[in-house]
Short mmCIF file of N, CA, C and O in Angstrom, two decimals:
data_model
loop_
_atom_site.label_atom_id
_atom_site.label_comp_id
_atom_site.label_asym_id
_atom_site.label_seq_id
_atom_site.Cartn_x
_atom_site.Cartn_y
_atom_site.Cartn_z
N UNK A 5 17.92 4.05 -0.83
CA UNK A 5 16.94 4.74 -1.24
C UNK A 5 17.37 5.59 -1.93
O UNK A 5 18.07 6.74 -2.46
N UNK A 6 16.15 5.78 -3.20
CA UNK A 6 16.45 6.77 -4.47
C UNK A 6 15.65 7.40 -4.71
O UNK A 6 13.96 7.61 -4.23
N UNK A 7 16.65 9.15 -4.07
CA UNK A 7 15.17 9.93 -3.87
C UNK A 7 14.95 10.34 -5.52
O UNK A 7 13.85 11.15 -5.27
N UNK A 8 15.47 9.98 -6.59
CA UNK A 8 14.38 9.96 -7.70
C UNK A 8 13.17 9.54 -7.41
O UNK A 8 12.16 9.67 -7.73
N UNK A 9 13.19 7.45 -7.23
CA UNK A 9 11.97 8.11 -6.98
C UNK A 9 11.00 7.82 -6.15
O UNK A 9 9.82 8.01 -6.07
N UNK A 10 11.68 8.14 -5.11
CA UNK A 10 10.54 9.01 -4.08
C UNK A 10 10.10 10.13 -4.59
O UNK A 10 9.04 10.25 -4.54
N UNK A 11 11.07 11.31 -4.61
CA UNK A 11 9.89 12.19 -5.75
C UNK A 11 9.07 12.47 -6.26
O UNK A 11 8.15 13.07 -6.64
N UNK A 12 8.99 10.94 -7.77
CA UNK A 12 8.11 10.64 -7.74
C UNK A 12 6.67 9.81 -7.29
O UNK A 12 5.77 10.69 -8.36
N UNK A 13 7.21 9.09 -6.36
CA UNK A 13 5.93 8.60 -5.69
C UNK A 13 5.31 9.40 -4.81
O UNK A 13 3.97 9.74 -4.82
N UNK A 14 5.64 10.47 -4.87
CA UNK A 14 5.06 11.78 -4.29
C UNK A 14 4.42 12.25 -4.57
O UNK A 14 3.31 13.02 -3.79
N UNK A 15 4.44 11.91 -5.67
CA UNK A 15 3.29 13.38 -6.91
C UNK A 15 2.17 12.22 -6.68
O UNK A 15 0.97 12.94 -6.92
N UNK A 16 2.45 10.88 -6.53
CA UNK A 16 0.40 10.34 -6.34
C UNK A 16 0.56 10.42 -5.02
O UNK A 16 -0.74 10.17 -4.84
N UNK A 17 1.09 9.75 -4.29
CA UNK A 17 0.87 9.75 -2.40
C UNK A 17 1.28 10.96 -2.17
O UNK A 17 2.71 11.02 -1.79
N UNK A 18 0.62 12.64 -2.00
CA UNK A 18 1.87 13.34 -1.12
C UNK A 18 1.78 13.37 0.43
O UNK A 18 2.73 14.16 0.72
N UNK A 19 1.15 12.69 1.15
CA UNK A 19 1.73 12.82 2.80
C UNK A 19 2.50 11.66 2.77
O UNK A 19 2.52 10.96 2.27
N UNK A 20 3.54 11.71 3.20
CA UNK A 20 4.97 11.55 4.12
C UNK A 20 4.15 10.36 4.44
O UNK A 20 4.78 9.53 4.66
N UNK A 21 3.48 10.65 5.53
CA UNK A 21 3.33 9.21 6.65
C UNK A 21 2.59 8.48 6.19
O UNK A 21 2.68 7.44 6.00
N UNK A 22 1.38 8.70 5.18
CA UNK A 22 0.90 7.29 4.21
C UNK A 22 1.24 6.67 3.36
O UNK A 22 2.12 5.44 2.80
N UNK A 23 2.80 7.38 2.66
CA UNK A 23 3.29 7.43 1.34
C UNK A 23 4.47 6.55 2.46
O UNK A 23 4.57 5.10 1.79
N UNK A 24 4.58 6.68 3.62
CA UNK A 24 5.78 5.17 4.49
C UNK A 24 5.01 4.39 4.79
O UNK A 24 6.21 2.92 4.05
N UNK A 25 3.99 4.08 5.10
CA UNK A 25 2.97 2.97 5.29
C UNK A 25 3.08 2.29 3.91
O UNK A 25 3.25 1.10 3.55
N UNK A 26 2.38 3.02 2.74
CA UNK A 26 2.42 2.08 1.67
C UNK A 26 3.60 1.52 1.34
O UNK A 26 3.25 0.31 1.30
N UNK A 27 4.46 2.13 1.39
CA UNK A 27 5.89 1.51 0.73
C UNK A 27 6.49 0.28 1.29
O UNK A 27 6.66 -0.59 0.76
N UNK A 28 6.29 1.32 2.61
CA UNK A 28 7.10 -0.01 3.64
C UNK A 28 6.01 -1.47 3.60
O UNK A 28 6.81 -2.69 3.84
N UNK A 29 5.21 -1.38 3.72
CA UNK A 29 4.37 -2.88 3.16
C UNK A 29 3.84 -3.51 2.39
O UNK A 29 4.20 -4.75 2.20
N UNK A 30 4.47 -2.96 1.28
CA UNK A 30 4.99 -3.45 0.11
C UNK A 30 6.05 -3.66 -0.06
O UNK A 30 5.87 -5.37 -0.34
N UNK A 31 6.82 -3.38 0.69
CA UNK A 31 8.08 -3.70 0.86
C UNK A 31 8.34 -5.01 1.04
O UNK A 31 9.65 -6.21 0.57
N UNK A 32 7.32 -5.00 2.21
CA UNK A 32 7.50 -5.94 2.81
C UNK A 32 6.72 -7.64 2.24
O UNK A 32 7.01 -8.68 2.36
N UNK A 33 5.83 -7.46 1.70
CA UNK A 33 5.24 -7.99 0.74
C UNK A 33 6.28 -8.79 -0.31
O UNK A 33 6.49 -9.62 -0.50
N UNK A 34 6.39 -8.07 -1.30
CA UNK A 34 7.95 -8.36 -1.62
C UNK A 34 9.14 -8.94 -0.99
O UNK A 34 9.85 -10.07 -1.55
N UNK A 35 9.35 -8.74 0.28
CA UNK A 35 10.12 -9.28 0.75
C UNK A 35 9.91 -11.02 1.35
O UNK A 35 10.61 -12.07 1.41
N UNK A 36 8.74 -11.18 1.63
CA UNK A 36 7.46 -12.74 1.68
C UNK A 36 7.97 -13.09 0.64
O UNK A 36 6.95 -13.97 0.71
N UNK A 37 7.88 -12.74 -0.73
CA UNK A 37 8.31 -13.58 -1.76
C UNK A 37 6.98 -12.88 -2.87
O UNK A 37 6.94 -13.62 -3.57
N UNK A 38 6.58 -12.01 -2.57
CA UNK A 38 5.32 -10.89 -3.86
C UNK A 38 6.26 -10.78 -4.80
O UNK A 38 7.80 -10.23 -4.69
N UNK A 39 5.83 -10.89 -5.94
CA UNK A 39 6.49 -10.25 -7.58
C UNK A 39 6.20 -9.11 -8.02
O UNK A 39 4.75 -8.44 -7.50
N UNK A 40 7.41 -8.54 -8.20
CA UNK A 40 7.37 -7.28 -8.32
C UNK A 40 6.42 -6.60 -9.88
O UNK A 40 6.15 -7.84 -10.57
N UNK A 41 5.84 -5.38 -9.56
CA UNK A 41 4.63 -5.27 -10.57
C UNK A 41 5.56 -4.37 -12.16
O UNK A 41 5.06 -4.63 -12.96
N UNK A 42 6.90 -4.18 -11.11
CA UNK A 42 7.56 -3.44 -12.51
C UNK A 42 8.82 -4.33 -12.51
O UNK A 42 9.29 -4.52 -11.82
N UNK A 43 9.83 -3.84 -13.75
CA UNK A 43 11.02 -4.06 -14.15
C UNK A 43 11.78 -2.92 -13.66
O UNK A 43 12.05 -1.83 -13.78
N UNK A 44 13.00 -3.03 -12.49
CA UNK A 44 13.61 -1.98 -11.83
C UNK A 44 15.25 -2.57 -11.39
O UNK A 44 15.44 -3.51 -11.08
N UNK A 45 15.94 -1.35 -11.75
CA UNK A 45 16.90 -1.96 -12.11
C UNK A 45 17.94 -2.08 -10.63
O UNK A 45 18.24 -2.99 -10.29
N UNK A 46 17.41 -1.80 -9.42
CA UNK A 46 17.74 -1.71 -8.11
C UNK A 46 17.66 -3.04 -7.29
O UNK A 46 16.31 -3.84 -7.43
N UNK A 47 17.87 -3.80 -6.69
CA UNK A 47 17.19 -4.47 -6.05
C UNK A 47 16.93 -4.19 -4.50
O UNK A 47 16.47 -5.14 -3.80
N UNK A 48 16.78 -3.10 -4.23
CA UNK A 48 16.40 -2.33 -2.99
C UNK A 48 14.79 -2.83 -2.95
O UNK A 48 14.33 -2.36 -3.75
N UNK A 49 14.24 -3.72 -2.42
CA UNK A 49 12.78 -3.83 -2.11
C UNK A 49 11.78 -2.39 -2.22
O UNK A 49 10.91 -1.83 -2.32
N UNK A 50 12.87 -1.42 -0.82
CA UNK A 50 11.70 -0.09 -0.66
C UNK A 50 11.94 0.80 -2.30
O UNK A 50 10.89 1.28 -2.62
N UNK A 51 12.99 0.39 -3.30
CA UNK A 51 13.31 1.14 -3.98
C UNK A 51 12.23 0.60 -5.50
O UNK A 51 11.49 1.98 -5.99
N UNK A 52 11.96 -0.36 -5.24
CA UNK A 52 10.57 -1.28 -6.04
C UNK A 52 9.13 -0.66 -5.54
O UNK A 52 8.43 -0.07 -6.69
N UNK A 53 8.87 -0.65 -3.92
CA UNK A 53 7.38 -0.10 -4.06
C UNK A 53 7.86 1.23 -4.12
O UNK A 53 6.66 1.53 -4.74
N UNK A 54 8.43 2.17 -4.23
CA UNK A 54 8.35 3.46 -4.30
C UNK A 54 8.34 3.18 -6.09
O UNK A 54 7.12 4.44 -6.59
N UNK A 55 9.35 3.00 -6.69
CA UNK A 55 8.97 2.92 -8.86
C UNK A 55 7.30 2.54 -8.66
O UNK A 55 7.12 3.29 -9.51
N UNK A 56 7.13 0.76 -8.14
CA UNK A 56 5.58 1.11 -8.51
C UNK A 56 4.45 2.25 -8.05
O UNK A 56 3.19 2.08 -8.62
N UNK A 57 4.61 2.65 -7.28
CA UNK A 57 3.72 3.94 -6.31
C UNK A 57 4.24 5.19 -7.30
O UNK A 57 3.18 5.61 -8.34
N UNK A 58 5.18 5.94 -7.99
CA UNK A 58 5.14 5.97 -9.11
C UNK A 58 4.58 6.09 -9.94
O UNK A 58 4.65 6.98 -10.65
N UNK A 59 4.72 4.85 -10.65
CA UNK A 59 3.90 4.22 -11.50
C UNK A 59 2.84 4.28 -11.88
O UNK A 59 2.02 4.25 -12.75
N UNK A 60 1.62 4.79 -10.67
CA UNK A 60 0.54 4.33 -10.37
C UNK A 60 0.44 2.88 -9.93
O UNK A 60 -1.12 2.78 -10.13
N UNK A 61 0.86 2.36 -9.86
CA UNK A 61 0.95 0.83 -9.71
C UNK A 61 -0.25 0.46 -8.40
O UNK A 61 -0.54 -0.84 -8.50
N UNK A 62 0.68 1.11 -7.30
CA UNK A 62 -0.33 0.99 -6.01
C UNK A 62 -0.88 1.78 -5.64
O UNK A 62 0.01 3.78 -5.96
N UNK A 63 -1.61 2.36 -5.15
CA UNK A 63 -2.43 3.64 -3.90
C UNK A 63 -3.01 2.99 -2.67
O UNK A 63 -2.45 1.75 -2.19
N UNK A 64 -4.10 3.41 -2.17
CA UNK A 64 -4.36 3.40 -0.76
C UNK A 64 -5.87 3.71 -0.91
O UNK A 64 -6.54 4.09 -1.47
N UNK A 65 -6.75 3.30 0.28
CA UNK A 65 -7.81 3.77 0.02
C UNK A 65 -8.30 3.43 2.14
O UNK A 65 -7.38 2.74 2.80
N UNK A 66 -8.82 4.36 2.19
CA UNK A 66 -9.27 3.97 3.68
C UNK A 66 -10.79 3.62 3.78
O UNK A 66 -11.25 3.53 3.08
N UNK A 67 -10.87 2.78 5.17
CA UNK A 67 -12.17 1.82 5.11
C UNK A 67 -13.07 3.30 5.55
O UNK A 67 -13.20 4.16 5.79
N UNK A 68 -14.41 2.49 4.78
CA UNK A 68 -15.63 3.61 4.75
C UNK A 68 -15.99 3.80 6.13
O UNK A 68 -16.56 5.04 6.33
N UNK A 69 -16.10 2.61 7.12
CA UNK A 69 -16.25 3.10 8.19
C UNK A 69 -15.33 2.43 8.78
O UNK A 69 -14.86 2.34 9.19
N UNK A 70 -16.17 2.71 10.65
CA UNK A 70 -14.81 2.79 11.44
C UNK A 70 -15.02 1.17 12.30
O UNK A 70 -14.40 0.43 13.11
N UNK A 71 -16.18 0.73 12.00
CA UNK A 71 -16.23 -0.51 12.17
C UNK A 71 -14.98 -1.66 12.17
O UNK A 71 -15.05 -1.63 10.87
N UNK A 72 -14.54 -2.56 12.72
CA UNK A 72 -13.78 -3.82 12.92
C UNK A 72 -14.35 -4.78 12.31
O UNK A 72 -15.78 -4.89 12.79
N UNK A 73 -13.76 -5.67 11.25
CA UNK A 73 -14.02 -6.89 11.33
C UNK A 73 -15.25 -7.86 11.94
O UNK A 73 -16.01 -8.36 12.02
N UNK A 74 -14.83 -8.07 13.66
CA UNK A 74 -14.83 -8.30 14.67
C UNK A 74 -16.60 -7.99 15.19
O UNK A 74 -17.45 -8.67 15.60
N UNK A 75 -16.11 -6.37 14.78
CA UNK A 75 -17.27 -6.14 15.08
C UNK A 75 -18.76 -6.52 14.48
O UNK A 75 -19.87 -6.72 15.07
N UNK A 76 -18.40 -6.21 13.16
CA UNK A 76 -19.27 -6.82 12.29
C UNK A 76 -19.91 -8.30 12.28
O UNK A 76 -20.84 -8.60 12.08
N UNK A 77 -18.74 -8.56 12.90
CA UNK A 77 -19.35 -10.27 13.05
C UNK A 77 -20.20 -11.04 14.07
O UNK A 77 -20.63 -11.25 14.05
N UNK A 78 -20.28 -9.88 15.03
CA UNK A 78 -20.55 -10.28 16.52
C UNK A 78 -21.87 -10.05 16.65
O UNK A 78 -23.47 -10.20 16.33
N UNK A 79 -22.40 -8.48 15.41
CA UNK A 79 -23.76 -8.26 15.17
C UNK A 79 -24.08 -9.09 14.56
O UNK A 79 -25.48 -9.46 15.03
N UNK A 80 -23.90 -9.44 13.43
CA UNK A 80 -24.42 -10.91 12.61
C UNK A 80 -24.98 -12.16 13.24
O UNK A 80 -25.59 -12.47 12.70
N UNK A 81 -24.07 -12.62 13.93
CA UNK A 81 -24.28 -13.23 14.86
C UNK A 81 -25.27 -13.49 15.63
O UNK A 81 -26.19 -14.51 15.93
N UNK A 82 -25.25 -12.01 16.27
CA UNK A 82 -26.61 -12.02 17.19
C UNK A 82 -28.33 -12.11 16.53
O UNK A 82 -29.00 -11.91 16.79
N UNK A 83 -27.90 -11.53 15.19
CA UNK A 83 -29.30 -11.26 14.83
C UNK A 83 -29.88 -13.00 14.37
O UNK A 83 -29.49 -14.18 13.53
N UNK A 84 -30.73 -12.90 14.73
CA UNK A 84 -31.95 -14.65 14.63
C UNK A 84 -32.17 -15.42 12.63
O UNK A 84 -32.29 -14.02 12.55
N UNK A 85 -31.59 -16.07 12.48
CA UNK A 85 -31.58 -16.81 10.93
C UNK A 85 -33.12 -17.19 10.98
O UNK A 85 -33.85 -17.87 11.57
N UNK A 86 -33.51 -17.18 9.89
CA UNK A 86 -35.26 -17.44 9.54
C UNK A 86 -35.48 -18.32 8.71
O UNK A 86 -33.96 -18.59 8.06
#
């Protein structure tokens, strides 16, 4: 892992736990065949993910409510159709 990429990524996502989750999920997407959004000298997928975060190409957001999609589906299924 490139420490320079890590330090740059920390400027965009300062929380280390969130940064690790975002970078790991992106690295997993790349491993599954996702295309990188940047050109990177390194072939390490985590380096690519960190550089994408550092460049501001990746971000994260928390869901607004705590309901899961299954709960929403069951509630809408219970409503009668007109």
